[in-house]
């Protein structure tokens, strides 16, 4: 028989309010991200698939929270009160729901972080960023597997999680396991947050644009704050009075993955602002190609700065540039008096090189002249 609890306490309303509102917001954020791709005529990338999976896991987690409030007594009152009024079945159901709740929490957060790291690999093709991103992905995958294994093995037999009348059964310290997994989650949050900051800080662009980029990529700091609050709340949770002590931990456990999905989608929504209001290009402090003579216009790149890719899409793409240079080749023949075929207008330096080659090669030679133009920001 399924028990339905009346919504009477503020704790019940808070859990339901957070679960419903942030599930909707996470779904809307992902839809807006995909709509932005469509407007920019961009195909989905690996990062998009992971954020979709993260949103599905986050909404699933919040669905369990709603079920826990309506059918398992989350926030209704103390365990003794619920057991006296409705029996022990709701308590057993809640203990069963905590297991998939934990699994969906770790799966959603891991998919969100991997999505962000794949985005870093795409827009920051710098060696150390690539190495840090792949190493962090490895840590996240190991953390995900470890958290799921702990959830499965901390109570032996597995059914002892919800039925503590089984003879010979035992459980480890669940509160400590939740705290440890939360600390590892916080550390990976910090790594994902700070990885792009040195590159964003070194961008050569107007200060307000630089601050905007740093602020957008730094939105993940809110997730770190939620993670810290969740760890502090989990450390005080009492499993012997689970219905009364769980609401706050449940709120933050559901809020964190939904907020992570939302904040990870925000940087990809720029096409929704319109190109006329917000330029999608990232430019360095260097003379415009249009301001240079046609013979000195170049798209060659080096390793020093960043230049615009002249991409009409709204994704941030950063690419290093180097000094521009031109090469002029002159072919001369001794049978032609002063005859020369060249790739540029004759100059004093070219004539000197031509005369020197003529003397060294008996009147026949090839002269190469290089002109370098270096722009210093």
CSV table of C-alpha atoms in Angstrom, one decimal:
chain,number,residue,atom,x,y,z
A,1,UNK,CA,0.0,0.0,0.0
A,2,UNK,CA,1.4,3.4,-1.0
A,3,UNK,CA,1.2,6.1,1.6
A,4,UNK,CA,0.8,9.7,0.6
A,5,UNK,CA,1.9,12.3,3.1
A,6,UNK,CA,0.1,15.6,3.4
A,7,UNK,CA,2.2,18.7,2.7
A,8,UNK,CA,2.2,20.4,6.1
A,9,UNK,CA,5.8,21.4,7.2
A,10,UNK,CA,8.0,24.1,5.8
A,11,UNK,CA,10.8,21.4,5.2
A,12,UNK,CA,8.5,19.5,2.8
A,13,UNK,CA,7.6,22.7,0.9
A,14,UNK,CA,11.3,23.7,0.6
A,15,UNK,CA,12.3,20.3,-0.8
A,16,UNK,CA,9.5,20.3,-3.3
A,17,UNK,CA,10.1,23.9,-4.3
A,18,UNK,CA,13.8,23.4,-4.9
A,19,UNK,CA,13.2,20.1,-6.7
A,20,UNK,CA,10.5,21.4,-9.1
A,21,UNK,CA,12.0,24.8,-9.8
A,22,UNK,CA,15.6,23.7,-10.5
A,23,UNK,CA,14.5,20.7,-12.5
A,24,UNK,CA,12.7,23.0,-14.8
A,25,UNK,CA,15.5,25.6,-14.9
A,26,UNK,CA,18.1,22.9,-15.7
A,27,UNK,CA,16.0,21.5,-18.6
A,28,UNK,CA,15.4,25.1,-19.9
A,29,UNK,CA,19.1,25.9,-19.8
A,30,UNK,CA,20.1,22.8,-21.8
A,31,UNK,CA,17.3,23.6,-24.4
A,32,UNK,CA,18.6,27.2,-24.7
A,33,UNK,CA,22.1,25.9,-25.2
A,34,UNK,CA,21.0,23.6,-28.0
A,35,UNK,CA,18.9,26.4,-29.5
A,36,UNK,CA,22.0,28.6,-29.5
A,37,UNK,CA,23.8,25.9,-31.4
A,38,UNK,CA,21.0,25.8,-34.0
A,39,UNK,CA,21.1,29.6,-34.4
A,40,UNK,CA,24.9,29.5,-34.9
A,41,UNK,CA,24.5,26.6,-37.3
A,42,UNK,CA,26.8,24.5,-35.1
A,43,UNK,CA,26.6,20.7,-34.8
A,44,UNK,CA,26.4,19.1,-31.4
A,45,UNK,CA,29.8,18.3,-29.9
A,46,UNK,CA,30.9,15.8,-27.2
A,47,UNK,CA,30.4,18.5,-24.5
A,48,UNK,CA,26.7,18.8,-25.5
A,49,UNK,CA,26.0,15.1,-25.1
A,50,UNK,CA,27.5,15.0,-21.7
A,51,UNK,CA,25.5,18.0,-20.5
A,52,UNK,CA,22.3,16.4,-21.8
A,53,UNK,CA,23.1,13.3,-19.8
A,54,UNK,CA,23.9,15.4,-16.7
A,55,UNK,CA,20.6,17.1,-17.0
A,56,UNK,CA,18.7,13.8,-17.3
A,57,UNK,CA,20.5,12.5,-14.2
A,58,UNK,CA,19.8,15.8,-12.3
A,59,UNK,CA,16.1,15.8,-13.1
A,60,UNK,CA,15.9,12.1,-12.2
A,61,UNK,CA,17.5,12.9,-8.8
A,62,UNK,CA,14.9,15.6,-8.2
A,63,UNK,CA,12.1,13.2,-9.1
A,64,UNK,CA,13.3,10.9,-6.4
A,65,UNK,CA,13.3,13.8,-3.9
A,66,UNK,CA,9.7,14.6,-4.8
A,67,UNK,CA,8.8,11.0,-4.4
A,68,UNK,CA,10.5,10.9,-1.0
A,69,UNK,CA,8.5,13.9,0.2
A,70,UNK,CA,5.1,12.5,-1.0
A,71,UNK,CA,5.6,8.8,-0.3
A,72,UNK,CA,8.5,8.4,2.2
A,73,UNK,CA,8.0,11.2,4.7
A,74,UNK,CA,11.0,13.5,3.9
A,75,UNK,CA,10.5,16.6,6.1
A,76,UNK,CA,7.2,15.4,7.6
A,77,UNK,CA,8.5,14.8,11.1
A,78,UNK,CA,10.6,12.5,13.2
A,79,UNK,CA,10.9,8.8,12.4
A,80,UNK,CA,9.1,7.8,15.6
A,81,UNK,CA,6.1,10.0,14.7
A,82,UNK,CA,5.9,8.6,11.2
A,83,UNK,CA,6.3,5.0,12.4
A,84,UNK,CA,3.5,5.5,15.0
A,85,UNK,CA,1.1,7.0,12.4
A,86,UNK,CA,2.0,5.2,9.1
A,87,UNK,CA,4.1,2.3,10.1
A,88,UNK,CA,7.7,1.5,9.1
A,89,UNK,CA,7.0,1.0,5.4
A,90,UNK,CA,7.7,4.7,4.5
A,91,UNK,CA,10.9,4.6,6.4
A,92,UNK,CA,12.0,1.5,4.5
A,93,UNK,CA,11.1,3.1,1.2
A,94,UNK,CA,13.1,6.3,2.0
A,95,UNK,CA,16.2,4.2,2.9
A,96,UNK,CA,15.9,2.5,-0.5
A,97,UNK,CA,15.5,5.8,-2.3
A,98,UNK,CA,18.7,7.2,-0.8
A,99,UNK,CA,20.8,4.7,-2.8
A,100,UNK,CA,19.7,5.8,-6.3
A,101,UNK,CA,19.7,9.4,-5.1
A,102,UNK,CA,23.4,9.1,-4.3
A,103,UNK,CA,24.2,7.4,-7.7
A,104,UNK,CA,22.3,10.0,-9.7
A,105,UNK,CA,24.1,12.8,-7.8
A,106,UNK,CA,27.5,11.5,-8.7
A,107,UNK,CA,26.6,10.7,-12.3
A,108,UNK,CA,25.1,14.1,-12.9
A,109,UNK,CA,28.1,16.0,-11.5
A,110,UNK,CA,30.7,13.9,-13.2
A,111,UNK,CA,28.9,14.3,-16.6
A,112,UNK,CA,28.8,18.1,-16.1
A,113,UNK,CA,32.5,18.3,-15.3
A,114,UNK,CA,33.5,16.1,-18.2
A,115,UNK,CA,31.3,18.3,-20.4
A,116,UNK,CA,33.1,21.4,-19.3
A,117,UNK,CA,36.5,19.8,-19.7
A,118,UNK,CA,35.7,18.7,-23.3
A,119,UNK,CA,34.8,22.3,-23.9
A,120,UNK,CA,38.2,23.4,-22.6
A,121,UNK,CA,39.9,20.9,-25.0
A,122,UNK,CA,38.0,22.5,-27.9
A,123,UNK,CA,38.6,26.2,-27.2
A,124,UNK,CA,41.9,26.1,-25.3
A,125,UNK,CA,44.2,23.9,-27.4
A,126,UNK,CA,47.2,24.6,-25.2
A,127,UNK,CA,49.4,21.7,-24.1
A,128,UNK,CA,49.1,22.1,-20.3
A,129,UNK,CA,45.4,22.7,-20.5
A,130,UNK,CA,45.0,19.5,-22.5
A,131,UNK,CA,47.0,17.5,-20.0
A,132,UNK,CA,45.2,18.9,-17.0
A,133,UNK,CA,41.8,18.3,-18.6
A,134,UNK,CA,42.5,14.7,-19.4
A,135,UNK,CA,44.1,14.0,-15.9
A,136,UNK,CA,41.1,15.6,-14.2
A,137,UNK,CA,38.7,13.5,-16.3
A,138,UNK,CA,40.6,10.4,-15.1
A,139,UNK,CA,40.2,11.5,-11.5
A,140,UNK,CA,36.5,12.2,-12.0
A,141,UNK,CA,35.8,8.8,-13.6
A,142,UNK,CA,37.7,7.1,-10.7
A,143,UNK,CA,35.7,9.1,-8.2
A,144,UNK,CA,32.4,8.2,-9.9
A,145,UNK,CA,33.2,4.5,-9.9
A,146,UNK,CA,34.4,4.6,-6.3
A,147,UNK,CA,31.3,6.5,-5.1
A,148,UNK,CA,29.0,3.9,-6.7
A,149,UNK,CA,31.0,1.0,-5.3
A,150,UNK,CA,30.9,2.5,-1.8
A,151,UNK,CA,27.2,2.9,-2.1
A,152,UNK,CA,26.8,-0.7,-3.0
A,153,UNK,CA,29.3,-2.2,-0.5
A,154,UNK,CA,29.1,-0.1,2.6
A,155,UNK,CA,26.3,-2.3,4.0
A,156,UNK,CA,26.6,-6.1,3.8
A,157,UNK,CA,24.4,-7.6,2.7
A,158,UNK,CA,23.1,-4.9,0.4
A,159,UNK,CA,19.5,-5.2,1.7
A,160,UNK,CA,20.8,-4.2,5.1
A,161,UNK,CA,20.7,-0.6,3.9
A,162,UNK,CA,16.9,-0.6,4.5
A,163,UNK,CA,16.3,-3.8,6.5
A,164,UNK,CA,18.5,-3.8,9.6
A,165,UNK,CA,16.7,-6.8,11.1
A,166,UNK,CA,18.8,-9.1,8.9
A,167,UNK,CA,21.0,-11.3,11.1
A,168,UNK,CA,24.7,-10.7,10.8
A,169,UNK,CA,24.3,-7.6,8.7
A,170,UNK,CA,26.4,-4.4,9.2
A,171,UNK,CA,27.0,-1.0,7.7
A,172,UNK,CA,30.0,1.2,7.6
A,173,UNK,CA,30.0,4.9,8.5
A,174,UNK,CA,27.7,6.3,5.8
A,175,UNK,CA,28.0,9.9,7.0
A,176,UNK,CA,31.8,9.7,6.7
A,177,UNK,CA,31.6,8.1,3.2
A,178,UNK,CA,29.3,10.9,2.1
A,179,UNK,CA,31.7,13.5,3.5
A,180,UNK,CA,34.7,12.0,1.8
A,181,UNK,CA,33.0,11.8,-1.6
A,182,UNK,CA,31.9,15.4,-1.1
A,183,UNK,CA,35.4,16.6,-0.4
A,184,UNK,CA,36.8,14.9,-3.6
A,185,UNK,CA,33.9,16.5,-5.5
A,186,UNK,CA,34.8,19.9,-4.2
A,187,UNK,CA,38.5,19.5,-5.2
A,188,UNK,CA,37.6,18.6,-8.7
A,189,UNK,CA,35.2,21.5,-8.8
A,190,UNK,CA,38.1,23.9,-8.0
A,191,UNK,CA,40.4,22.4,-10.6
A,192,UNK,CA,37.7,22.7,-13.3
A,193,UNK,CA,37.0,26.3,-12.2
A,194,UNK,CA,40.6,27.6,-12.2
A,195,UNK,CA,42.0,25.7,-15.2
A,196,UNK,CA,41.0,28.4,-17.9
A,197,UNK,CA,41.7,31.4,-15.7
A,198,UNK,CA,45.4,32.0,-16.6
A,199,UNK,CA,44.6,32.0,-20.3
A,200,UNK,CA,41.6,34.2,-19.9
A,201,UNK,CA,43.6,36.7,-17.8
A,202,UNK,CA,46.3,36.9,-20.5
A,203,UNK,CA,43.9,37.6,-23.3
A,204,UNK,CA,44.7,40.9,-25.0
A,205,UNK,CA,41.4,42.6,-25.4
A,206,UNK,CA,39.3,45.4,-23.8
A,207,UNK,CA,39.3,45.1,-20.0
A,208,UNK,CA,35.5,44.9,-19.8
A,209,UNK,CA,35.4,42.0,-22.3
A,210,UNK,CA,38.1,40.2,-20.3
A,211,UNK,CA,36.2,40.7,-17.1
A,212,UNK,CA,33.1,39.4,-18.8
A,213,UNK,CA,34.8,36.2,-20.0
A,214,UNK,CA,36.3,35.6,-16.6
A,215,UNK,CA,33.0,36.1,-14.9
A,216,UNK,CA,31.2,33.8,-17.2
A,217,UNK,CA,33.7,31.0,-16.8
A,218,UNK,CA,33.9,31.7,-13.1
A,219,UNK,CA,30.2,31.1,-12.5
A,220,UNK,CA,31.2,27.6,-11.4
A,221,UNK,CA,32.3,29.2,-8.1
A,222,UNK,CA,28.6,29.1,-7.0
A,223,UNK,CA,28.7,25.3,-7.4
A,224,UNK,CA,31.8,25.2,-5.1
A,225,UNK,CA,29.9,27.2,-2.5
A,226,UNK,CA,26.9,24.8,-2.6
A,227,UNK,CA,29.3,21.9,-2.4
A,228,UNK,CA,30.9,23.3,0.8
A,229,UNK,CA,27.5,23.8,2.4
A,230,UNK,CA,26.4,20.3,1.4
A,231,UNK,CA,29.5,18.8,3.1
A,232,UNK,CA,28.9,20.7,6.3
A,233,UNK,CA,25.2,19.6,6.4
A,234,UNK,CA,26.0,15.9,5.6
A,235,UNK,CA,28.4,15.8,8.5
A,236,UNK,CA,25.5,16.4,10.9
A,237,UNK,CA,23.0,14.1,9.4
A,238,UNK,CA,21.5,11.4,11.6
A,239,UNK,CA,20.5,8.2,9.9
A,240,UNK,CA,18.6,7.0,12.9
A,241,UNK,CA,16.1,9.9,12.4
A,242,UNK,CA,16.4,10.1,8.6
A,243,UNK,CA,13.1,11.7,7.8
A,244,UNK,CA,13.8,14.7,10.1
A,245,UNK,CA,17.5,15.2,9.4
A,246,UNK,CA,17.5,14.6,5.6
A,247,UNK,CA,15.6,17.6,4.1
A,248,UNK,CA,18.5,20.1,4.2
A,249,UNK,CA,21.0,17.6,2.9
A,250,UNK,CA,18.5,16.6,0.2
A,251,UNK,CA,18.0,20.2,-0.9
A,252,UNK,CA,21.7,20.8,-1.4
A,253,UNK,CA,22.3,17.4,-3.0
A,254,UNK,CA,19.6,18.2,-5.6
A,255,UNK,CA,20.5,21.8,-6.0
A,256,UNK,CA,24.2,21.2,-6.8
A,257,UNK,CA,23.9,19.1,-10.0
A,258,UNK,CA,21.0,21.2,-11.3
A,259,UNK,CA,22.9,24.5,-10.7
A,260,UNK,CA,26.1,22.9,-12.3
A,261,UNK,CA,24.1,22.1,-15.5
A,262,UNK,CA,22.7,25.6,-15.6
A,263,UNK,CA,26.0,27.4,-15.1
A,264,UNK,CA,27.8,25.1,-17.6
A,265,UNK,CA,25.3,26.0,-20.3
A,266,UNK,CA,25.4,29.7,-19.8
A,267,UNK,CA,28.7,30.4,-21.7
A,268,UNK,CA,27.2,28.6,-24.8
A,269,UNK,CA,24.1,30.8,-25.0
A,270,UNK,CA,25.7,33.9,-26.6
A,271,UNK,CA,24.1,33.5,-30.0
A,272,UNK,CA,20.8,34.1,-28.3
A,273,UNK,CA,21.9,37.7,-27.5
A,274,UNK,CA,22.2,38.5,-31.2
A,275,UNK,CA,25.4,39.3,-33.1
A,276,UNK,CA,24.5,43.0,-33.4
A,277,UNK,CA,24.4,43.4,-29.6
A,278,UNK,CA,27.4,41.2,-28.7
A,279,UNK,CA,30.2,40.4,-31.0
A,280,UNK,CA,31.2,36.7,-31.0
A,281,UNK,CA,34.8,37.3,-31.9
A,282,UNK,CA,37.8,37.4,-29.6
A,283,UNK,CA,40.5,39.7,-30.9
A,284,UNK,CA,44.0,40.5,-29.8
A,285,UNK,CA,45.6,44.0,-29.6
A,286,UNK,CA,47.1,44.1,-33.1
A,287,UNK,CA,46.6,46.2,-36.1
A,288,UNK,CA,43.6,45.4,-38.2
A,289,UNK,CA,44.2,43.5,-41.5
A,290,UNK,CA,42.2,46.2,-43.2
A,291,UNK,CA,44.6,48.9,-42.0
A,292,UNK,CA,47.6,47.1,-43.6
A,293,UNK,CA,48.7,47.2,-47.3
A,294,UNK,CA,47.4,44.3,-49.3
A,295,UNK,CA,50.9,42.9,-49.6
A,296,UNK,CA,51.3,42.7,-45.9
A,297,UNK,CA,48.0,41.1,-45.0
A,298,UNK,CA,48.5,37.7,-43.5
A,299,UNK,CA,46.7,35.0,-41.5
A,300,UNK,CA,49.9,33.1,-40.5
A,301,UNK,CA,50.1,32.1,-36.9
A,302,UNK,CA,52.8,31.5,-34.3
A,303,UNK,CA,52.8,30.9,-30.6
A,304,UNK,CA,52.6,34.2,-28.8
A,305,UNK,CA,49.2,35.8,-28.7
A,306,UNK,CA,45.6,35.2,-29.6
A,307,UNK,CA,43.7,36.3,-32.7
A,308,UNK,CA,40.2,36.2,-34.0
A,309,UNK,CA,39.3,33.2,-36.1
A,310,UNK,CA,36.8,35.3,-38.1
A,311,UNK,CA,34.2,32.7,-37.2
A,312,UNK,CA,30.5,33.7,-37.5
A,313,UNK,CA,29.5,31.3,-34.8
A,314,UNK,CA,29.2,32.2,-31.2
A,315,UNK,CA,31.6,29.7,-29.7
A,316,UNK,CA,34.8,31.1,-28.2
A,317,UNK,CA,37.7,30.0,-30.2
A,318,UNK,CA,41.2,31.2,-29.3
A,319,UNK,CA,44.2,30.7,-31.5
A,320,UNK,CA,47.8,32.0,-31.1
A,321,UNK,CA,49.3,34.4,-33.7
A,322,UNK,CA,52.9,35.3,-34.5
A,323,UNK,CA,54.9,37.9,-36.5
A,324,UNK,CA,53.9,38.4,-40.1
A,325,UNK,CA,56.5,38.1,-42.9
A,326,UNK,CA,56.8,38.3,-46.6
A,327,UNK,CA,59.3,36.5,-48.9
A,328,UNK,CA,60.3,37.9,-52.3
A,329,UNK,CA,62.1,35.7,-54.8
A,330,UNK,CA,64.1,37.2,-57.7
A,331,UNK,CA,65.4,35.0,-60.6
A,332,UNK,CA,68.1,36.6,-62.7
A,333,UNK,CA,69.8,35.5,-65.9
A,334,UNK,CA,73.2,36.7,-67.2
A,335,UNK,CA,71.9,36.7,-70.8
A,336,UNK,CA,69.4,39.4,-69.9
A,337,UNK,CA,71.1,42.7,-69.2
A,338,UNK,CA,69.8,43.6,-65.8
A,339,UNK,CA,66.7,41.4,-66.5
A,340,UNK,CA,65.0,40.2,-63.4
A,341,UNK,CA,61.6,38.5,-62.6
A,342,UNK,CA,60.5,39.2,-59.1
A,343,UNK,CA,57.6,38.8,-56.7
A,344,UNK,CA,57.7,42.4,-55.6
A,345,UNK,CA,58.9,45.8,-56.6
A,346,UNK,CA,62.7,46.2,-57.0
A,347,UNK,CA,64.6,47.8,-54.1
A,348,UNK,CA,68.1,48.7,-53.2
A,349,UNK,CA,68.6,45.7,-51.0
A,350,UNK,CA,67.3,43.4,-53.8
A,351,UNK,CA,69.8,44.9,-56.3
A,352,UNK,CA,72.7,44.5,-53.9
A,353,UNK,CA,71.8,40.8,-53.3
A,354,UNK,CA,71.4,40.3,-57.1
A,355,UNK,CA,74.9,41.9,-57.8
A,356,UNK,CA,76.5,39.7,-55.2
A,357,UNK,CA,75.0,36.5,-56.5
A,358,UNK,CA,75.9,37.5,-60.1
A,359,UNK,CA,79.6,37.8,-59.0
A,360,UNK,CA,79.6,34.5,-57.1
A,361,UNK,CA,77.7,32.4,-59.7
A,362,UNK,CA,79.1,33.8,-62.9
A,363,UNK,CA,76.0,35.9,-63.7
A,364,UNK,CA,73.3,33.4,-62.9
A,365,UNK,CA,71.6,33.2,-59.5
A,366,UNK,CA,68.5,33.3,-57.4
A,367,UNK,CA,68.1,35.9,-54.7
A,368,UNK,CA,65.7,35.6,-51.8
A,369,UNK,CA,64.6,38.6,-49.8
A,370,UNK,CA,62.6,38.3,-46.6
A,371,UNK,CA,60.8,41.2,-45.0
A,372,UNK,CA,59.5,40.8,-41.4
A,373,UNK,CA,56.9,42.9,-39.8
A,374,UNK,CA,56.5,42.4,-36.0
A,375,UNK,CA,53.6,43.9,-34.1
A,376,UNK,CA,54.0,44.5,-30.5
A,377,UNK,CA,50.9,45.0,-28.3
